[in-house]
Each structure stands twice: as structure tokens, then as C-alpha cells.
Amino acid sequence: MKVSIFITCIVDVMYPKVGKDMMEILQRLGCEVDFPAAQTCCGQPAFNSGYHKDTKDLAKHMIQVFEDSDYVVAPSGSCTLMVHDYHNLFSAPEDEEWREKAKRLAEKTYELTQFIVDILGVEDVGAELHGTATMHRSCHMTRLLNIKEPPTKLLSHVKGLEMVPLPHNYDCCGFGGTFSVKMVPISEQMVDEKVHHIEGTGANLLIGADCSCLMNIQGRMSRLGNQMRVMHIAEVLNHREGSDQTWESK
Amino acid sequence: MGIKIGEKSFFPRVEEGIKDEGMRKAVRSAQDRLRSMKLRATDELGHWEDWRLLGEQIRKHTVENLDYYLYQLSENIEKNGGHVFFAKTAKEAREYVQKVVQQKKATKAVKSKSMVTEEISLNNALNEIGCEVLETDLAEFILQTDDHDEPSHIVVPCLHKDREKIRQVFKEKLGYEGTSKPEEMAGFVREQLRHKFFEADIGITGCNFAVAESGSFAIVANEGNERLTTTLPKTLITVMGMERIVPTWEELDIVVSLLCRSAVGQKLTSYITLFTEPGGRSTGDGPEEFHLVIVDNGRSNMLGTEFQSTLHCIRCASCINVCPIYRHIGGHAYGSIYPGPIGAVLTPWLADYKEYKDLPYASSLCGACTEACPVKIPLHELLIKHRRKIVEDENLAPFPEKMAMMAFTVAAKSPKMFQYGSKLAPTLLFPFTNKQDHTIHEGPGPIKPWTEIRDLPAPAKETFHKWYQRQQEERTNGDL
């Protein structure tokens, strides 16, 4: 199966290891992985902030980049959602051609865990990681893309990993893209409540499927002096006994 | 009072909300309770998603044919002996009610809870002409007693006060000496109110839904005050938002089920009352005169726009009850009598974009509101649409943000520039990077607000793009 990977801008710049892990997992599961190098950013920060004219041009670029791909897979529910929303930018009658192209891209674009479980039909990727972990469910992925089961299924097969539930896991961590910098005092209260709930689980590892939410939670924990281990799910799924690399070790 | 509450702008209000620990504790506990009660009630009903779909269809159909149903409603009300007045603006609505009150030479009115009368500032208008208005809903009574404190929620207006706070208000203002037991305090208020119902010349209510086919109007409540308000005074005035209408009793059944379960997690509330022929012509009791005031006040401006679905709202507040922003800042911070996600969508339409330009950004777009809405209003998407209007149509975005977005999108449209920017990031941020933990504690420019409260990981030395390119080159060289 030919798969094009969509490396989100945060992964590209901040967490390249997550991208490498994703690539290795897909290759191990028998996919022929391709990375179209002209890809940039999905445009979500501009779209969510109201700059739709600019986002339209960005969307056109990304649609062209992945036009020939069979499948597009991203290590982020949020950026996957943006690609799924592209067609809304082309609602004018004269944009019909682009609207159709956007819909075709959406149909073949998947979030990583959803792709592994629903398309490849795999639940056990042979990972091993010892510890007690809790999972942060990102809003865009869980609620808006309705991807609820795949991460849980995959993590339940990781050897040595004990998962503990996170109370109030339906609540946003306070990232919200530009919200985190535009509404700092509110975002602070939200992330503090999230950190409080995470600490209450007794877990020594936090797992998530979106680097942006994790960057927010970990950034706040670090500021508060909590050095809890944080991993993107791709890192967990690519983890082996004896290897102890996390996304922080670049 | 009007839509706008208070004079401070958004951020000072947010700060005030965050500092108010008592309010936040009350809001957190109310949200958790209402949320779990709602989930239990909807689970019990079964097929909740099908019910939502049906709710959406009913509201969509009604709003799309609003002119037809409003006409049918007004015809039927008049046939039943009532009077109907269409108020284009809040001012027109106020003046009409003032006129009725003056004709009756009324000096005392009792009122049951109504958000639309708050929206049009009716109490002030009646006080101005010498008519005393008494709020008889327990929560509204508390707010009125507490020097006209403002509602902070559309279903539970004094959600921001816990019972101890309420006891204090009663003690200070009314000489109450009892405990903070809800039953005892409610009993005390009941004593205060009982004779007022008999003295009142006018009864004023809101309207949860009007039924077009029969000219009836429905009130959904958990206290008996609204029954007394609609029964004892000789003149009854009901004020409704123009969209609060259903075609027939069959749809009423469905939307009332959605409302009760979504708002307070009840199958039905204690009282769901429907009035047809409130003139009491057939029964001989009840008010002698009935007026229905249908308020537009900016609502019809939404018709035919991408915001039309805002009018589907049945005012259940389930979006408010799940909103993490509301949870931390409380209702007053919104500066509008309609707080939370629905308030952030509705208020800029009913009031002013300039005044409320921050509200659409008071959301992390987590979608909890959209998921909770029993009639499937895509609330978080409407907030994004507001943001587009603020940036592209109203030109109200701050200049530095516009510049930053322009730079970002220009770069992201060109793969070369984008990669150059990503490669440059570690070098640019190197002076700000803590060498021990590879994080940025105090960032420059756009990173500054992020690092006010959090650390930012330093950009990787090598981007994924660069790594991949290197891998490809090494592979090619190796093959050669």
C-alpha cells in the first residue's frame, strides 16, 4: 500500500522524531511510504483566526501536493480535520472544481491511529513500553473527527503498558491554536485544570495523539516544575524494549 | 439592563471572573452536575443522535418558514381573543408594553423568568413609568434582591452564587435568619412572594415555544411562580423571541423533550404549561386580557445568512454547561446576558461587532458546544465564521496579528520559503533557549504570550524535511 505522510508544521520543526517514528511504523506494517517534500502547513492557524482568503491559497497548494497520493496520513487529528474542512473554503459556485478536489483529498486523508486500525486492520503493532500511562484525548480528533477507539485499541496491545483513565478527559487542554496566545489567562486556567487531573491519575507517562496539545500540557507542567514523561502515540507505538528515546531526545 | 451587562471590556471582566473563587467553585460544581444529569437523561431516552437530528430538522423547517408560522400564530392568537404585536426593535417592544401598562393604570407587575425581557430591558422601562416589577422565579428573585445583580446563565441565572452566598444576600437585604438549606430559603421566598401575586395588576412571562397551529404558548418551568403569574393578574403580557415557535403540538412534544433533558437532565420539568385562549373566555378564570409581543431585535438580520442556524437555538444552555471557557470565567465575563458559546455567537448579531469583537475568540474551538447542542447548531463553526467577518469584512483584527498571519501564509504558500523559515527557527531562537533543558522560558515576539505561562521546546536542530532530504541523499550516494 502506498502512503504519503503529511508531516505537520509542529512535528516538522519541533518534534521531527514523531515523524520518523510514524514513518517507521508504517513501513514496518508493509506500507510504501512517500514524503512529498513540497508540503508546508495545513493552514489551520490562519483559518481558525478568520483569514480565509489566505487559507484558500494554502489549501490549494496542499491539495496539489497530495493530488497523486493514494492515502495521506498525518500524526495529528487536528491537522487532519483541517484537511477535511478544506471544501468549506470553496463554497462559491465558481470554486466547484477545487471543492471537488478538496473532497477527494479529504476522503483519502487519515489520522495515524485511525489509518492503522481502520484501514490497515492492525491493532497490535508489536510495541513494548513499561510504565503506567494516561491518555489525553484531543478534541478535534475525538470529538470532531469522531476517532475514539483506534488509539485505545493500539495502546491496549503495547506490552508492559498499563493505561489509567484520565478524569474529565472530554475537556479541552486550553491549546486551541491561537487561543493559547490570544487568551492566555483563560488558557492558563484550562491547562492547569488538565495538569491537575493528569497528576491525580498517578501515571508516570502522558500519551497523546496531537503534538500541539502535548506541547501545551508539557510546557505548563515544565513551568510548574513537573518533569513527567510525555510521548506522542507514534513514539509509543514505535517503542521497543531497551530503547528509551522520547520526543525530547532529539 | 439590555444585552450588555457592565461597563468593563472583555479582558478586565475575564480577570475578575478568574479571581472570583467562590463563583468558580459554584460554576464548576453546577457544570459537572448538569453535564452528568444530561448524559444520564439522554442515555435513558436512547437514540439520542436520532433525536438531535429530528430536533435539527424541526428547527430548520420552522426557521426557513418563519413568516408562514408567525402569521399562522398571530391569526390564531387573535382568533382566541388575544392581541399580537410585532416589535422590530427592543424600543418598540418596550413602548408597546409601557402603553398596555399605562392603559391599565397598573402599578404592580409580577414576572416569571424571561431572557428576552432582560434582552429588551423591560424592567427598567416599566420602573420608569412607575410600575414596580417583581421577579418571582427564585433565581431571578435572588438577583433582583442582590441589587439587581446580572444573570450569568440563561437557564440558571444565579448559577454563580452558591447557597451560602444566597443566605447572605437574604440576610443583608431581607433580614432572613434561617439556614442555607435550599428548602428553608425557598420557603422564606414563598412567604415573601405569595401576597404579591394577588396584588399585581399585570403578569409578565417569557415563552419557551409558541404553537402556530393552535395559537398556544408553552412555558417550561420547575417552580409554580409562572402558573400564578399567568393566572392571578387580570392582564397577561407574554414576550417571545420571534424564532421561538413550532408548527404543531407534535413538534412541541419533541422540542420540549430535547429542552428538558438537555437543560437540566430531566425527562420533563415540574410544570409544562400550555395556554390557549388565555382570555379565560371558556373557563371564567385567568386573565381577562392577553398580549403577545413578538420581538425581532436583530434576529431577522440572520435569516438568509450563513448564521441562520443560530435561530434554531431552543435556549437549553447545554452548550454553556459543557464549555471549558465558561467554566473558568463565568457568565458575567461575556458582558452579555447571553453567555457561553451561544452567547458568543448570538451577541455580536443582536448588539454590535465592535463592542463584542473578543467574544468569538473566547473559544478554543474544542467543539464541546457543538457536540452538546440538541438541535445540532454548529456553534464552533459559527464562531470561526464570526472571526472571518471580524477580519475580512469588519476589518477589526489587530494590526500585528494581520501582519503575522500575512507573513505566515505567504511563507506557507511557498515550500522553499517555508523550509527556509523552519531551518532558521533554531538559530533565531538560540539566544532565548535554555541550554540545560532545551526549552524557551522567555520567548520573543509572537512566542512571548506563550511563554508567559508555559515553556516552549526549542526547535529541533534538524527539521523532518531536512532529515528526510539527508536520508534520501545518503541512500542515493550509497546506491552509487
PDB file of N, CA and C in Angstrom, chain B residues 113-148:
ATOM      1  N   LYS B 113     -39.603  34.114  34.928  1.00  0.00           N
ATOM      2  CA  LYS B 113     -38.311  34.278  34.253  1.00  0.00           C
ATOM      3  C   LYS B 113     -38.434  34.383  32.729  1.00  0.00           C
ATOM      4  N   SER B 114     -37.703  35.342  32.175  1.00  0.00           N
ATOM      5  CA  SER B 114     -37.707  35.508  30.726  1.00  0.00           C
ATOM      6  C   SER B 114     -36.431  36.193  30.285  1.00  0.00           C
ATOM      7  N   MET B 115     -35.660  35.509  29.440  1.00  0.00           N
ATOM      8  CA  MET B 115     -34.409  36.121  28.974  1.00  0.00           C
ATOM      9  C   MET B 115     -34.675  37.249  27.984  1.00  0.00           C
ATOM     10  N   VAL B 116     -35.729  37.096  27.182  1.00  0.00           N
ATOM     11  CA  VAL B 116     -35.943  38.128  26.165  1.00  0.00           C
ATOM     12  C   VAL B 116     -36.357  39.458  26.808  1.00  0.00           C
ATOM     13  N   THR B 117     -37.028  39.394  27.971  1.00  0.00           N
ATOM     14  CA  THR B 117     -37.352  40.667  28.626  1.00  0.00           C
ATOM     15  C   THR B 117     -36.098  41.311  29.222  1.00  0.00           C
ATOM     16  N   GLU B 118     -35.114  40.459  29.588  1.00  0.00           N
ATOM     17  CA  GLU B 118     -33.813  41.018  30.014  1.00  0.00           C
ATOM     18  C   GLU B 118     -33.168  41.696  28.806  1.00  0.00           C
ATOM     19  N   GLU B 119     -33.234  40.980  27.669  1.00  0.00           N
ATOM     20  CA  GLU B 119     -32.608  41.488  26.436  1.00  0.00           C
ATOM     21  C   GLU B 119     -33.148  42.869  26.063  1.00  0.00           C
ATOM     22  N   ILE B 120     -34.458  43.073  26.238  1.00  0.00           N
ATOM     23  CA  ILE B 120     -35.028  44.371  25.827  1.00  0.00           C
ATOM     24  C   ILE B 120     -35.124  45.352  26.995  1.00  0.00           C
ATOM     25  N   SER B 121     -34.595  44.954  28.137  1.00  0.00           N
ATOM     26  CA  SER B 121     -34.531  45.843  29.298  1.00  0.00           C
ATOM     27  C   SER B 121     -35.922  46.297  29.742  1.00  0.00           C
ATOM     28  N   LEU B 122     -36.814  45.360  29.875  1.00  0.00           N
ATOM     29  CA  LEU B 122     -38.217  45.689  30.153  1.00  0.00           C
ATOM     30  C   LEU B 122     -38.434  46.206  31.573  1.00  0.00           C
ATOM     31  N   ASN B 123     -37.742  45.615  32.539  1.00  0.00           N
ATOM     32  CA  ASN B 123     -37.971  46.035  33.926  1.00  0.00           C
ATOM     33  C   ASN B 123     -37.713  47.528  34.106  1.00  0.00           C
ATOM     34  N   ASN B 124     -36.585  48.001  33.554  1.00  0.00           N
ATOM     35  CA  ASN B 124     -36.260  49.425  33.671  1.00  0.00           C
ATOM     36  C   ASN B 124     -37.351  50.276  33.038  1.00  0.00           C
ATOM     37  N   ALA B 125     -37.811  49.818  31.861  1.00  0.00           N
ATOM     38  CA  ALA B 125     -38.822  50.591  31.127  1.00  0.00           C
ATOM     39  C   ALA B 125     -40.097  50.711  31.957  1.00  0.00           C
ATOM     40  N   LEU B 126     -40.451  49.650  32.682  1.00  0.00           N
ATOM     41  CA  LEU B 126     -41.671  49.713  33.479  1.00  0.00           C
ATOM     42  C   LEU B 126     -41.468  50.532  34.751  1.00  0.00           C
ATOM     43  N   ASN B 127     -40.273  50.404  35.335  1.00  0.00           N
ATOM     44  CA  ASN B 127     -39.977  51.226  36.515  1.00  0.00           C
ATOM     45  C   ASN B 127     -40.073  52.712  36.173  1.00  0.00           C
ATOM     46  N   GLU B 128     -39.588  53.036  34.957  1.00  0.00           N
ATOM     47  CA  GLU B 128     -39.614  54.445  34.507  1.00  0.00           C
ATOM     48  C   GLU B 128     -41.023  55.033  34.510  1.00  0.00           C
ATOM     49  N   ILE B 129     -42.014  54.181  34.214  1.00  0.00           N
ATOM     50  CA  ILE B 129     -43.389  54.729  34.174  1.00  0.00           C
ATOM     51  C   ILE B 129     -44.145  54.423  35.477  1.00  0.00           C
ATOM     52  N   GLY B 130     -43.369  54.139  36.495  1.00  0.00           N
ATOM     53  CA  GLY B 130     -43.974  53.997  37.821  1.00  0.00           C
ATOM     54  C   GLY B 130     -44.596  52.644  38.104  1.00  0.00           C
ATOM     55  N   CYS B 131     -44.209  51.643  37.353  1.00  0.00           N
ATOM     56  CA  CYS B 131     -44.734  50.303  37.616  1.00  0.00           C
ATOM     57  C   CYS B 131     -43.632  49.450  38.247  1.00  0.00           C
ATOM     58  N   GLU B 132     -43.913  48.932  39.422  1.00  0.00           N
ATOM     59  CA  GLU B 132     -42.934  48.103  40.113  1.00  0.00           C
ATOM     60  C   GLU B 132     -43.018  46.681  39.544  1.00  0.00           C
ATOM     61  N   VAL B 133     -41.844  46.118  39.225  1.00  0.00           N
ATOM     62  CA  VAL B 133     -41.841  44.764  38.647  1.00  0.00           C
ATOM     63  C   VAL B 133     -41.148  43.814  39.611  1.00  0.00           C
ATOM     64  N   LEU B 134     -41.829  42.754  39.973  1.00  0.00           N
ATOM     65  CA  LEU B 134     -41.221  41.797  40.894  1.00  0.00           C
ATOM     66  C   LEU B 134     -40.905  40.499  40.168  1.00  0.00           C
ATOM     67  N   GLU B 135     -39.644  40.112  40.242  1.00  0.00           N
ATOM     68  CA  GLU B 135     -39.239  38.821  39.665  1.00  0.00           C
ATOM     69  C   GLU B 135     -39.677  37.719  40.617  1.00  0.00           C
ATOM     70  N   THR B 136     -40.379  36.729  40.117  1.00  0.00           N
ATOM     71  CA  THR B 136     -40.905  35.697  41.022  1.00  0.00           C
ATOM     72  C   THR B 136     -40.222  34.343  40.876  1.00  0.00           C
ATOM     73  N   ASP B 137     -39.393  34.199  39.841  1.00  0.00           N
ATOM     74  CA  ASP B 137     -38.580  32.988  39.735  1.00  0.00           C
ATOM     75  C   ASP B 137     -37.529  33.069  40.847  1.00  0.00           C
ATOM     76  N   LEU B 138     -37.302  31.980  41.540  1.00  0.00           N
ATOM     77  CA  LEU B 138     -36.423  32.037  42.713  1.00  0.00           C
ATOM     78  C   LEU B 138     -35.062  32.658  42.381  1.00  0.00           C
ATOM     79  N   ALA B 139     -34.448  32.174  41.290  1.00  0.00           N
ATOM     80  CA  ALA B 139     -33.116  32.675  40.936  1.00  0.00           C
ATOM     81  C   ALA B 139     -33.168  34.160  40.578  1.00  0.00           C
ATOM     82  N   GLU B 140     -34.178  34.535  39.801  1.00  0.00           N
ATOM     83  CA  GLU B 140     -34.297  35.945  39.412  1.00  0.00           C
ATOM     84  C   GLU B 140     -34.619  36.814  40.627  1.00  0.00           C
ATOM     85  N   PHE B 141     -35.390  36.265  41.558  1.00  0.00           N
ATOM     86  CA  PHE B 141     -35.702  36.989  42.792  1.00  0.00           C
ATOM     87  C   PHE B 141     -34.424  37.271  43.577  1.00  0.00           C
ATOM     88  N   ILE B 142     -33.558  36.259  43.613  1.00  0.00           N
ATOM     89  CA  ILE B 142     -32.275  36.432  44.317  1.00  0.00           C
ATOM     90  C   ILE B 142     -31.472  37.565  43.676  1.00  0.00           C
ATOM     91  N   LEU B 143     -31.392  37.524  42.336  1.00  0.00           N
ATOM     92  CA  LEU B 143     -30.611  38.549  41.627  1.00  0.00           C
ATOM     93  C   LEU B 143     -31.199  39.936  41.843  1.00  0.00           C
ATOM     94  N   GLN B 144     -32.529  40.008  41.768  1.00  0.00           N
ATOM     95  CA  GLN B 144     -33.174  41.308  41.973  1.00  0.00           C
ATOM     96  C   GLN B 144     -32.921  41.816  43.390  1.00  0.00           C
ATOM     97  N   THR B 145     -33.008  40.907  44.349  1.00  0.00           N
ATOM     98  CA  THR B 145     -32.767  41.283  45.745  1.00  0.00           C
ATOM     99  C   THR B 145     -31.328  41.740  45.963  1.00  0.00           C
ATOM    100  N   ASP B 146     -30.393  41.092  45.242  1.00  0.00           N
ATOM    101  CA  ASP B 146     -28.977  41.432  45.386  1.00  0.00           C
ATOM    102  C   ASP B 146     -28.634  42.641  44.515  1.00  0.00           C
ATOM    103  N   ASP B 147     -29.329  43.732  44.720  1.00  0.00           N
ATOM    104  CA  ASP B 147     -29.092  44.983  43.971  1.00  0.00           C
ATOM    105  C   ASP B 147     -29.059  44.773  42.464  1.00  0.00           C
ATOM    106  N   HIS B 148     -29.991  44.050  41.961  1.00  0.00           N
ATOM    107  CA  HIS B 148     -30.094  43.814  40.514  1.00  0.00           C
ATOM    108  C   HIS B 148     -28.804  43.262  39.924  1.00  0.00           C
TER     109      HIS B 148
END
